[in-house]
């Protein structure tokens, strides 16, 4: 794996050449795309083990940035917050299909909208991957009301997340109407 070159001859990015276990802390943390899906409360059927997603977000999730507002201390504030490890990434069935950790663990590449690929932390939001503008805060919601907040979208890859958006027709007209020099 190490030293593998991509199609253009440049050195392949670390997530293609380094195992999850061998990544530095900075590399590991950068695999998080900032979507916030893992910060949504989930319900588990005790009989079947099936997971049901809700749009109820952890009280520490900033709904605009989709990042934890107190990441270093999250485990003390939210005792059931999961600190992902390479082993857990491979065994937690509820990680969203868009999760960078899950994708790399499964031997897949990161998608176009991932900030490590795009170079822009906003692409995860533009592609409709993040929870931005789609969640409610858990503060004040009683457990019995969680069933009123069941959603399916966190377990799916939105169409816009599959490939980059094409240029608008307006932008194409300016190219089509141009004369050759």
mmCIF file of C-alpha atoms in Angstrom, residues 15-173:
data_model
loop_
_atom_site.group_PDB
_atom_site.id
_atom_site.type_symbol
_atom_site.label_atom_id
_atom_site.label_comp_id
_atom_site.label_asym_id
_atom_site.label_seq_id
_atom_site.Cartn_x
_atom_site.Cartn_y
_atom_site.Cartn_z
ATOM 1 C CA UNK A 15 -6.337 7.247 3.366
ATOM 2 C CA UNK A 16 -5.504 5.027 0.369
ATOM 3 C CA UNK A 17 -2.103 3.963 1.679
ATOM 4 C CA UNK A 18 -2.385 3.866 5.470
ATOM 5 C CA UNK A 19 -4.432 1.489 7.592
ATOM 6 C CA UNK A 20 -6.790 3.018 10.127
ATOM 7 C CA UNK A 21 -4.599 1.629 12.910
ATOM 8 C CA UNK A 22 -1.445 3.247 11.499
ATOM 9 C CA UNK A 23 -2.916 6.721 10.977
ATOM 10 C CA UNK A 24 -1.660 9.635 13.030
ATOM 11 C CA UNK A 25 -4.174 11.374 15.268
ATOM 12 C CA UNK A 26 -4.416 14.246 12.770
ATOM 13 C CA UNK A 27 -5.028 11.846 9.851
ATOM 14 C CA UNK A 28 -7.632 9.927 11.870
ATOM 15 C CA UNK A 29 -9.515 13.077 12.877
ATOM 16 C CA UNK A 30 -9.452 14.417 9.309
ATOM 17 C CA UNK A 31 -11.406 11.375 8.097
ATOM 18 C CA UNK A 32 -14.438 12.922 9.777
ATOM 19 C CA UNK A 33 -16.227 14.888 7.068
ATOM 20 C CA UNK A 34 -18.201 16.965 9.571
ATOM 21 C CA UNK A 35 -21.605 15.692 8.465
ATOM 22 C CA UNK A 36 -22.944 15.267 12.013
ATOM 23 C CA UNK A 37 -24.908 12.111 11.178
ATOM 24 C CA UNK A 38 -23.197 10.096 13.898
ATOM 25 C CA UNK A 39 -24.360 12.742 16.415
ATOM 26 C CA UNK A 40 -28.016 11.922 15.802
ATOM 27 C CA UNK A 41 -29.875 9.921 18.421
ATOM 28 C CA UNK A 42 -30.801 6.455 17.287
ATOM 29 C CA UNK A 43 -33.323 3.961 18.645
ATOM 30 C CA UNK A 44 -32.549 0.256 18.840
ATOM 31 C CA UNK A 45 -35.182 -2.459 18.788
ATOM 32 C CA UNK A 46 -34.180 -4.696 21.686
ATOM 33 C CA UNK A 47 -35.740 -7.768 20.060
ATOM 34 C CA UNK A 48 -34.286 -7.455 16.559
ATOM 35 C CA UNK A 49 -31.323 -5.118 17.053
ATOM 36 C CA UNK A 50 -32.627 -2.952 14.202
ATOM 37 C CA UNK A 51 -31.543 0.677 14.345
ATOM 38 C CA UNK A 52 -33.981 3.516 13.694
ATOM 39 C CA UNK A 53 -32.587 6.982 13.017
ATOM 40 C CA UNK A 54 -34.051 10.189 14.393
ATOM 41 C CA UNK A 55 -33.488 13.817 13.492
ATOM 42 C CA UNK A 56 -32.793 14.535 17.175
ATOM 43 C CA UNK A 57 -29.232 15.797 17.528
ATOM 44 C CA UNK A 58 -26.914 15.589 20.501
ATOM 45 C CA UNK A 59 -27.053 18.679 22.683
ATOM 46 C CA UNK A 60 -23.397 19.386 21.855
ATOM 47 C CA UNK A 61 -23.875 19.453 18.076
ATOM 48 C CA UNK A 62 -23.685 22.885 16.454
ATOM 49 C CA UNK A 63 -26.479 22.710 13.867
ATOM 50 C CA UNK A 64 -24.720 25.146 11.522
ATOM 51 C CA UNK A 65 -21.201 23.747 11.436
ATOM 52 C CA UNK A 66 -22.303 20.166 12.216
ATOM 53 C CA UNK A 67 -19.374 19.877 14.617
ATOM 54 C CA UNK A 68 -19.233 19.179 18.337
ATOM 55 C CA UNK A 69 -19.198 22.335 20.440
ATOM 56 C CA UNK A 70 -17.060 20.686 23.126
ATOM 57 C CA UNK A 71 -15.200 17.879 21.372
ATOM 58 C CA UNK A 72 -12.348 17.477 23.903
ATOM 59 C CA UNK A 73 -14.781 17.055 26.825
ATOM 60 C CA UNK A 74 -17.700 15.380 25.058
ATOM 61 C CA UNK A 75 -17.381 12.028 26.877
ATOM 62 C CA UNK A 76 -17.677 13.703 30.287
ATOM 63 C CA UNK A 77 -20.692 15.772 29.222
ATOM 64 C CA UNK A 78 -22.404 13.051 27.164
ATOM 65 C CA UNK A 79 -21.403 9.718 28.765
ATOM 66 C CA UNK A 80 -22.815 7.593 25.925
ATOM 67 C CA UNK A 81 -20.917 9.524 23.237
ATOM 68 C CA UNK A 82 -18.914 7.063 21.150
ATOM 69 C CA UNK A 83 -15.216 7.730 20.613
ATOM 70 C CA UNK A 84 -14.583 5.815 17.417
ATOM 71 C CA UNK A 85 -11.678 3.404 17.129
ATOM 72 C CA UNK A 86 -10.606 1.404 14.070
ATOM 73 C CA UNK A 87 -12.136 -1.731 15.625
ATOM 74 C CA UNK A 88 -15.459 0.000 16.314
ATOM 75 C CA UNK A 89 -15.593 1.461 12.813
ATOM 76 C CA UNK A 90 -15.485 -2.083 11.455
ATOM 77 C CA UNK A 91 -18.192 -3.391 13.794
ATOM 78 C CA UNK A 92 -20.721 -0.579 14.337
ATOM 79 C CA UNK A 93 -23.528 -1.276 11.895
ATOM 80 C CA UNK A 94 -25.165 2.104 12.478
ATOM 81 C CA UNK A 95 -22.371 4.234 11.027
ATOM 82 C CA UNK A 96 -23.858 6.059 8.044
ATOM 83 C CA UNK A 97 -22.943 4.782 4.562
ATOM 84 C CA UNK A 98 -21.338 8.173 3.856
ATOM 85 C CA UNK A 99 -18.986 8.014 6.865
ATOM 86 C CA UNK A 100 -15.333 8.527 5.887
ATOM 87 C CA UNK A 101 -14.177 6.107 8.584
ATOM 88 C CA UNK A 102 -16.560 3.425 7.348
ATOM 89 C CA UNK A 103 -15.657 3.960 3.691
ATOM 90 C CA UNK A 104 -11.906 3.696 4.327
ATOM 91 C CA UNK A 105 -12.389 0.662 6.600
ATOM 92 C CA UNK A 106 -14.338 -0.995 3.765
ATOM 93 C CA UNK A 107 -11.509 -0.283 1.290
ATOM 94 C CA UNK A 108 -13.462 2.420 -0.551
ATOM 95 C CA UNK A 109 -12.262 5.861 -1.569
ATOM 96 C CA UNK A 110 -13.552 9.095 -0.120
ATOM 97 C CA UNK A 111 -16.234 10.781 -2.252
ATOM 98 C CA UNK A 112 -15.880 14.062 -4.129
ATOM 99 C CA UNK A 113 -17.594 16.090 -1.395
ATOM 100 C CA UNK A 114 -15.332 14.947 1.454
ATOM 101 C CA UNK A 115 -13.201 17.907 2.618
ATOM 102 C CA UNK A 116 -10.000 15.883 2.161
ATOM 103 C CA UNK A 117 -10.880 15.454 -1.525
ATOM 104 C CA UNK A 118 -12.561 18.786 -2.266
ATOM 105 C CA UNK A 119 -10.329 20.932 -0.078
ATOM 106 C CA UNK A 120 -13.467 22.718 1.126
ATOM 107 C CA UNK A 121 -15.347 21.886 4.349
ATOM 108 C CA UNK A 122 -18.548 23.303 2.814
ATOM 109 C CA UNK A 123 -18.909 20.615 0.120
ATOM 110 C CA UNK A 124 -20.285 18.125 2.662
ATOM 111 C CA UNK A 125 -23.148 20.572 3.227
ATOM 112 C CA UNK A 126 -23.602 21.529 -0.445
ATOM 113 C CA UNK A 127 -23.910 17.851 -1.404
ATOM 114 C CA UNK A 128 -26.696 17.307 1.124
ATOM 115 C CA UNK A 129 -24.647 14.895 3.208
ATOM 116 C CA UNK A 130 -24.648 16.869 6.454
ATOM 117 C CA UNK A 131 -27.410 17.317 9.003
ATOM 118 C CA UNK A 132 -27.405 21.099 8.534
ATOM 119 C CA UNK A 133 -30.965 22.514 8.615
ATOM 120 C CA UNK A 134 -32.445 19.027 9.162
ATOM 121 C CA UNK A 135 -32.243 18.398 12.902
ATOM 122 C CA UNK A 136 -33.717 19.398 16.245
ATOM 123 C CA UNK A 137 -31.895 19.655 19.556
ATOM 124 C CA UNK A 138 -32.399 16.854 22.070
ATOM 125 C CA UNK A 139 -32.798 19.361 24.900
ATOM 126 C CA UNK A 140 -36.451 19.354 25.936
ATOM 127 C CA UNK A 141 -37.433 16.273 23.938
ATOM 128 C CA UNK A 142 -38.540 13.378 26.123
ATOM 129 C CA UNK A 143 -37.647 9.836 25.105
ATOM 130 C CA UNK A 144 -41.299 8.960 24.490
ATOM 131 C CA UNK A 145 -41.423 11.624 21.758
ATOM 132 C CA UNK A 146 -38.422 10.283 19.814
ATOM 133 C CA UNK A 147 -40.735 8.104 17.714
ATOM 134 C CA UNK A 148 -42.209 11.349 16.337
ATOM 135 C CA UNK A 149 -38.760 12.203 14.988
ATOM 136 C CA UNK A 150 -37.951 9.014 13.045
ATOM 137 C CA UNK A 151 -36.212 9.635 9.707
ATOM 138 C CA UNK A 152 -34.555 7.449 7.080
ATOM 139 C CA UNK A 153 -32.244 9.901 5.294
ATOM 140 C CA UNK A 154 -29.184 9.413 7.561
ATOM 141 C CA UNK A 155 -28.949 5.782 6.443
ATOM 142 C CA UNK A 156 -28.879 6.739 2.747
ATOM 143 C CA UNK A 157 -26.536 8.452 0.311
ATOM 144 C CA UNK A 158 -28.345 11.419 -1.266
ATOM 145 C CA UNK A 159 -28.295 11.599 -5.056
ATOM 146 C CA UNK A 160 -26.205 14.787 -4.995
ATOM 147 C CA UNK A 161 -23.636 12.940 -2.906
ATOM 148 C CA UNK A 162 -22.987 10.387 -5.633
ATOM 149 C CA UNK A 163 -21.407 12.742 -8.170
ATOM 150 C CA UNK A 164 -20.595 16.440 -8.376
ATOM 151 C CA UNK A 165 -23.307 18.757 -9.566
ATOM 152 C CA UNK A 166 -23.052 19.659 -13.216
ATOM 153 C CA UNK A 167 -22.690 23.296 -14.230
ATOM 154 C CA UNK A 168 -25.977 25.130 -14.618
ATOM 155 C CA UNK A 169 -27.363 25.479 -18.140
ATOM 156 C CA UNK A 170 -26.832 29.249 -17.891
ATOM 157 C CA UNK A 171 -23.097 28.715 -17.509
ATOM 158 C CA UNK A 172 -23.033 26.342 -20.480
ATOM 159 C CA UNK A 173 -24.738 28.846 -22.815
#
